[in-house]
Amino acid sequence: MLVRVVRGTAIVVTGLMAGAFCYGAINLAPTFWEVPLQMRLTFHAELMKMNSPVMQTAMLLSAVSSLALAFLSRGRRRLLAACAGALAVATFLITRFGNVPINGRIKEWAVTSPPADVVDQLQRWDFFNRMRTTTAVVALVLLVITALMASREGDDPAEGSGAAADGEREESAVR
């Protein structure tokens, strides 16, 4: 039961993280390039006020739950869950050291004026955004594969194997 709860949690939080990043990469990022620069900077700065704590929490929960799943799993499922956890950590690191410093500059530019190389810096932000979106989506795919493997092979040995284990528990309870 514990493995199923942890796996479900990992899939849900990683799915929310990947979904939010996909929405941003597919809808927001291209739209940013179509509006006047000052509007983009102001909107981006305001968006980060709420986005930062929400996405940091999602990245943390994704990493912790994926790594917990790796700890509780065996064989290939352990490897896949560990890779998903590592990708969630990579997503956080890309965000923290790639996007966040640029977000800080964008916040300043929204109330002052952007530098001459603003387009280059915004393109760099887009690059980091695509990288973290990719790592988040791949982490989700790996977790879904672990779930498909578990449903095909039965849950991890520590948990028993589904209906057969339930039947054995019922049988031993009757004795």
PDB file of C-alpha atoms in Angstrom:
ATOM      1  CA  MET A   1       0.000   0.000   0.000  1.00  0.00           C
ATOM      2  CA  LEU A   2       2.778   2.482   0.892  1.00  0.00           C
ATOM      3  CA  VAL A   3       4.468   2.030  -2.493  1.00  0.00           C
ATOM      4  CA  ARG A   4       1.184   2.761  -4.279  1.00  0.00           C
ATOM      5  CA  VAL A   5       0.563   5.919  -2.245  1.00  0.00           C
ATOM      6  CA  VAL A   6       4.103   7.197  -2.804  1.00  0.00           C
ATOM      7  CA  ARG A   7       3.948   6.325  -6.516  1.00  0.00           C
ATOM      8  CA  GLY A   8       0.588   8.085  -6.872  1.00  0.00           C
ATOM      9  CA  THR A   9       1.884  11.137  -5.034  1.00  0.00           C
ATOM     10  CA  ALA A  10       5.008  11.234  -7.202  1.00  0.00           C
ATOM     11  CA  ILE A  11       2.953  11.016 -10.393  1.00  0.00           C
ATOM     12  CA  VAL A  12       0.450  13.675  -9.316  1.00  0.00           C
ATOM     13  CA  VAL A  13       2.962  16.282  -8.106  1.00  0.00           C
ATOM     14  CA  THR A  14       5.349  15.642 -10.990  1.00  0.00           C
ATOM     15  CA  GLY A  15       2.411  15.821 -13.399  1.00  0.00           C
ATOM     16  CA  LEU A  16       1.343  19.162 -11.941  1.00  0.00           C
ATOM     17  CA  MET A  17       4.920  20.451 -12.176  1.00  0.00           C
ATOM     18  CA  ALA A  18       5.373  19.236 -15.756  1.00  0.00           C
ATOM     19  CA  GLY A  19       1.940  20.535 -16.736  1.00  0.00           C
ATOM     20  CA  ALA A  20       2.637  23.985 -15.339  1.00  0.00           C
ATOM     21  CA  PHE A  21       5.987  24.156 -17.114  1.00  0.00           C
ATOM     22  CA  CYS A  22       4.420  22.920 -20.373  1.00  0.00           C
ATOM     23  CA  TYR A  23       1.685  25.540 -20.150  1.00  0.00           C
ATOM     24  CA  GLY A  24       4.319  28.211 -19.623  1.00  0.00           C
ATOM     25  CA  ALA A  25       6.534  26.964 -22.452  1.00  0.00           C
ATOM     26  CA  ILE A  26       3.710  26.438 -24.947  1.00  0.00           C
ATOM     27  CA  ASN A  27       1.435  29.378 -24.113  1.00  0.00           C
ATOM     28  CA  LEU A  28       3.130  32.048 -22.019  1.00  0.00           C
ATOM     29  CA  ALA A  29       6.672  32.122 -23.397  1.00  0.00           C
ATOM     30  CA  PRO A  30       5.646  32.636 -27.054  1.00  0.00           C
ATOM     31  CA  THR A  31       3.058  35.228 -25.997  1.00  0.00           C
ATOM     32  CA  PHE A  32       5.750  37.172 -24.125  1.00  0.00           C
ATOM     33  CA  TRP A  33       7.483  37.793 -27.465  1.00  0.00           C
ATOM     34  CA  GLU A  34       4.303  39.192 -29.057  1.00  0.00           C
ATOM     35  CA  VAL A  35       3.538  41.952 -26.562  1.00  0.00           C
ATOM     36  CA  PRO A  36       5.418  45.205 -25.975  1.00  0.00           C
ATOM     37  CA  LEU A  37       8.594  44.670 -23.954  1.00  0.00           C
ATOM     38  CA  GLN A  38       7.512  46.765 -20.964  1.00  0.00           C
ATOM     39  CA  MET A  39       4.236  44.819 -20.748  1.00  0.00           C
ATOM     40  CA  ARG A  40       6.180  41.553 -20.834  1.00  0.00           C
ATOM     41  CA  LEU A  41       8.549  42.651 -18.114  1.00  0.00           C
ATOM     42  CA  THR A  42       5.758  43.882 -15.841  1.00  0.00           C
ATOM     43  CA  PHE A  43       3.645  40.755 -16.347  1.00  0.00           C
ATOM     44  CA  HIS A  44       6.641  38.441 -15.919  1.00  0.00           C
ATOM     45  CA  ALA A  45       7.655  40.149 -12.671  1.00  0.00           C
ATOM     46  CA  GLU A  46       4.104  39.915 -11.286  1.00  0.00           C
ATOM     47  CA  LEU A  47       3.722  36.298 -12.384  1.00  0.00           C
ATOM     48  CA  MET A  48       6.867  35.289 -10.506  1.00  0.00           C
ATOM     49  CA  LYS A  49       5.475  36.553  -7.186  1.00  0.00           C
ATOM     50  CA  MET A  50       2.996  33.664  -7.049  1.00  0.00           C
ATOM     51  CA  ASN A  51       4.737  31.286  -9.414  1.00  0.00           C
ATOM     52  CA  SER A  52       7.964  31.069  -7.413  1.00  0.00           C
ATOM     53  CA  PRO A  53       6.621  29.535  -4.185  1.00  0.00           C
ATOM     54  CA  VAL A  54       4.152  27.277  -6.012  1.00  0.00           C
ATOM     55  CA  MET A  55       6.692  25.856  -8.451  1.00  0.00           C
ATOM     56  CA  GLN A  56       9.434  25.508  -5.831  1.00  0.00           C
ATOM     57  CA  THR A  57       7.021  23.475  -3.714  1.00  0.00           C
ATOM     58  CA  ALA A  58       6.062  21.323  -6.704  1.00  0.00           C
ATOM     59  CA  MET A  59       9.720  20.691  -7.568  1.00  0.00           C
ATOM     60  CA  LEU A  60      10.545  19.775  -3.952  1.00  0.00           C
ATOM     61  CA  LEU A  61       7.573  17.408  -3.619  1.00  0.00           C
ATOM     62  CA  SER A  62       8.350  15.829  -6.987  1.00  0.00           C
ATOM     63  CA  ALA A  63      11.967  15.156  -6.026  1.00  0.00           C
ATOM     64  CA  VAL A  64      11.167  13.867  -2.535  1.00  0.00           C
ATOM     65  CA  SER A  65       8.310  11.598  -3.616  1.00  0.00           C
ATOM     66  CA  SER A  66      10.242  10.223  -6.610  1.00  0.00           C
ATOM     67  CA  LEU A  67      13.296   9.482  -4.490  1.00  0.00           C
ATOM     68  CA  ALA A  68      11.076   7.907  -1.801  1.00  0.00           C
ATOM     69  CA  LEU A  69       9.574   5.722  -4.509  1.00  0.00           C
ATOM     70  CA  ALA A  70      13.075   4.696  -5.594  1.00  0.00           C
ATOM     71  CA  PHE A  71      13.892   3.756  -2.016  1.00  0.00           C
ATOM     72  CA  LEU A  72      10.723   1.634  -1.746  1.00  0.00           C
ATOM     73  CA  SER A  73      11.008  -0.010  -5.170  1.00  0.00           C
ATOM     74  CA  ARG A  74      13.155  -2.769  -6.609  1.00  0.00           C
ATOM     75  CA  GLY A  75      14.918  -3.482  -9.896  1.00  0.00           C
ATOM     76  CA  ARG A  76      14.130  -1.389 -12.947  1.00  0.00           C
ATOM     77  CA  ARG A  77      11.356   0.495 -11.151  1.00  0.00           C
ATOM     78  CA  ARG A  78      13.912   1.674  -8.576  1.00  0.00           C
ATOM     79  CA  LEU A  79      16.214   2.900 -11.337  1.00  0.00           C
ATOM     80  CA  LEU A  80      13.393   4.699 -13.178  1.00  0.00           C
ATOM     81  CA  ALA A  81      12.111   6.354  -9.995  1.00  0.00           C
ATOM     82  CA  ALA A  82      15.654   7.404  -9.043  1.00  0.00           C
ATOM     83  CA  CYS A  83      16.132   8.910 -12.513  1.00  0.00           C
ATOM     84  CA  ALA A  84      12.800  10.738 -12.165  1.00  0.00           C
ATOM     85  CA  GLY A  85      13.956  12.088  -8.798  1.00  0.00           C
ATOM     86  CA  ALA A  86      17.273  13.189 -10.289  1.00  0.00           C
ATOM     87  CA  LEU A  87      15.410  14.925 -13.123  1.00  0.00           C
ATOM     88  CA  ALA A  88      13.177  16.716 -10.597  1.00  0.00           C
ATOM     89  CA  VAL A  89      16.325  17.889  -8.812  1.00  0.00           C
ATOM     90  CA  ALA A  90      17.769  18.957 -12.184  1.00  0.00           C
ATOM     91  CA  THR A  91      14.549  20.881 -12.865  1.00  0.00           C
ATOM     92  CA  PHE A  92      15.024  22.736  -9.587  1.00  0.00           C
ATOM     93  CA  LEU A  93      18.725  23.437 -10.251  1.00  0.00           C
ATOM     94  CA  ILE A  94      18.033  24.722 -13.774  1.00  0.00           C
ATOM     95  CA  THR A  95      15.341  26.979 -12.349  1.00  0.00           C
ATOM     96  CA  ARG A  96      17.425  28.177  -9.405  1.00  0.00           C
ATOM     97  CA  PHE A  97      20.639  28.877 -11.294  1.00  0.00           C
ATOM     98  CA  GLY A  98      19.232  29.593 -14.772  1.00  0.00           C
ATOM     99  CA  ASN A  99      15.811  31.226 -14.606  1.00  0.00           C
ATOM    100  CA  VAL A 100      15.762  32.784 -11.124  1.00  0.00           C
ATOM    101  CA  PRO A 101      18.742  35.143 -11.618  1.00  0.00           C
ATOM    102  CA  ILE A 102      17.181  36.394 -14.852  1.00  0.00           C
ATOM    103  CA  ASN A 103      13.799  36.720 -13.092  1.00  0.00           C
ATOM    104  CA  GLY A 104      15.504  38.998 -10.570  1.00  0.00           C
ATOM    105  CA  ARG A 105      16.833  41.188 -13.355  1.00  0.00           C
ATOM    106  CA  ILE A 106      13.426  41.234 -15.075  1.00  0.00           C
ATOM    107  CA  LYS A 107      11.882  42.465 -11.819  1.00  0.00           C
ATOM    108  CA  GLU A 108      14.372  45.377 -11.816  1.00  0.00           C
ATOM    109  CA  TRP A 109      13.839  46.146 -15.513  1.00  0.00           C
ATOM    110  CA  ALA A 110      10.069  46.296 -14.978  1.00  0.00           C
ATOM    111  CA  VAL A 111      10.531  49.396 -12.790  1.00  0.00           C
ATOM    112  CA  THR A 112      13.630  50.857 -14.454  1.00  0.00           C
ATOM    113  CA  SER A 113      14.703  50.214 -18.022  1.00  0.00           C
ATOM    114  CA  PRO A 114      16.111  47.096 -19.677  1.00  0.00           C
ATOM    115  CA  PRO A 115      19.755  46.886 -20.776  1.00  0.00           C
ATOM    116  CA  ALA A 116      20.889  46.831 -24.393  1.00  0.00           C
ATOM    117  CA  ASP A 117      21.269  43.022 -24.321  1.00  0.00           C
ATOM    118  CA  VAL A 118      17.758  42.429 -22.987  1.00  0.00           C
ATOM    119  CA  VAL A 119      16.772  40.225 -25.951  1.00  0.00           C
ATOM    120  CA  ASP A 120      19.805  37.977 -25.428  1.00  0.00           C
ATOM    121  CA  GLN A 121      18.991  37.611 -21.724  1.00  0.00           C
ATOM    122  CA  LEU A 122      15.320  36.854 -22.433  1.00  0.00           C
ATOM    123  CA  GLN A 123      16.373  34.259 -25.005  1.00  0.00           C
ATOM    124  CA  ARG A 124      18.615  32.694 -22.354  1.00  0.00           C
ATOM    125  CA  TRP A 125      15.618  32.606 -19.993  1.00  0.00           C
ATOM    126  CA  ASP A 126      13.644  30.806 -22.727  1.00  0.00           C
ATOM    127  CA  PHE A 127      16.467  28.283 -23.166  1.00  0.00           C
ATOM    128  CA  PHE A 128      16.482  27.465 -19.431  1.00  0.00           C
ATOM    129  CA  ASN A 129      12.687  27.312 -19.478  1.00  0.00           C
ATOM    130  CA  ARG A 130      12.737  24.732 -22.300  1.00  0.00           C
ATOM    131  CA  MET A 131      15.400  22.717 -20.454  1.00  0.00           C
ATOM    132  CA  ARG A 132      13.446  22.563 -17.192  1.00  0.00           C
ATOM    133  CA  THR A 133      10.226  21.792 -19.030  1.00  0.00           C
ATOM    134  CA  THR A 134      11.956  18.869 -20.735  1.00  0.00           C
ATOM    135  CA  THR A 135      13.415  17.503 -17.501  1.00  0.00           C
ATOM    136  CA  ALA A 136      10.020  17.770 -15.773  1.00  0.00           C
ATOM    137  CA  VAL A 137       8.187  15.990 -18.601  1.00  0.00           C
ATOM    138  CA  VAL A 138      10.769  13.198 -18.816  1.00  0.00           C
ATOM    139  CA  ALA A 139      10.533  12.722 -15.025  1.00  0.00           C
ATOM    140  CA  LEU A 140       6.760  12.338 -15.374  1.00  0.00           C
ATOM    141  CA  VAL A 141       7.117   9.844 -18.231  1.00  0.00           C
ATOM    142  CA  LEU A 142       9.520   7.736 -16.148  1.00  0.00           C
ATOM    143  CA  LEU A 143       7.092   7.695 -13.223  1.00  0.00           C
ATOM    144  CA  VAL A 144       4.212   6.669 -15.474  1.00  0.00           C
ATOM    145  CA  ILE A 145       6.376   3.839 -16.812  1.00  0.00           C
ATOM    146  CA  THR A 146       6.999   2.669 -13.229  1.00  0.00           C
ATOM    147  CA  ALA A 147       3.253   2.586 -12.651  1.00  0.00           C
ATOM    148  CA  LEU A 148       2.656   0.632 -15.857  1.00  0.00           C
ATOM    149  CA  MET A 149       5.397  -1.823 -14.903  1.00  0.00           C
ATOM    150  CA  ALA A 150       3.911  -2.234 -11.421  1.00  0.00           C
ATOM    151  CA  SER A 151       0.439  -2.939 -12.799  1.00  0.00           C
ATOM    152  CA  ARG A 152       1.885  -5.485 -15.236  1.00  0.00           C
ATOM    153  CA  GLU A 153       4.328  -7.158 -12.844  1.00  0.00           C
ATOM    154  CA  GLY A 154       2.534  -6.651  -9.539  1.00  0.00           C
ATOM    155  CA  ASP A 155       3.662  -4.226  -6.877  1.00  0.00           C
ATOM    156  CA  ASP A 156       7.037  -4.372  -5.199  1.00  0.00           C
ATOM    157  CA  PRO A 157       7.792  -7.520  -3.190  1.00  0.00           C
ATOM    158  CA  ALA A 158       7.741  -5.629   0.099  1.00  0.00           C
ATOM    159  CA  GLU A 159       4.112  -4.779  -0.575  1.00  0.00           C
ATOM    160  CA  GLY A 160       2.933  -8.159  -1.809  1.00  0.00           C
ATOM    161  CA  SER A 161       1.551  -8.601  -5.293  1.00  0.00           C
ATOM    162  CA  GLY A 162      -1.930  -7.219  -5.499  1.00  0.00           C
ATOM    163  CA  ALA A 163      -4.891  -9.580  -5.322  1.00  0.00           C
ATOM    164  CA  ALA A 164      -2.748 -12.648  -4.643  1.00  0.00           C
ATOM    165  CA  ALA A 165      -1.290 -11.030  -1.548  1.00  0.00           C
ATOM    166  CA  ASP A 166      -4.745  -9.893  -0.426  1.00  0.00           C
ATOM    167  CA  GLY A 167      -6.013 -13.465  -0.782  1.00  0.00           C
ATOM    168  CA  GLU A 168      -3.072 -14.810   1.213  1.00  0.00           C
ATOM    169  CA  ARG A 169      -3.743 -12.257   3.970  1.00  0.00           C
ATOM    170  CA  GLU A 170      -7.404 -13.211   4.100  1.00  0.00           C
ATOM    171  CA  GLU A 171      -6.522 -16.913   4.163  1.00  0.00           C
ATOM    172  CA  SER A 172      -4.043 -16.472   7.025  1.00  0.00           C
ATOM    173  CA  ALA A 173      -6.580 -14.363   8.954  1.00  0.00           C
ATOM    174  CA  VAL A 174      -9.106 -17.227   8.740  1.00  0.00           C
ATOM    175  CA  ARG A 175      -6.603 -19.758  10.177  1.00  0.00           C
TER     176      ARG A 175
END
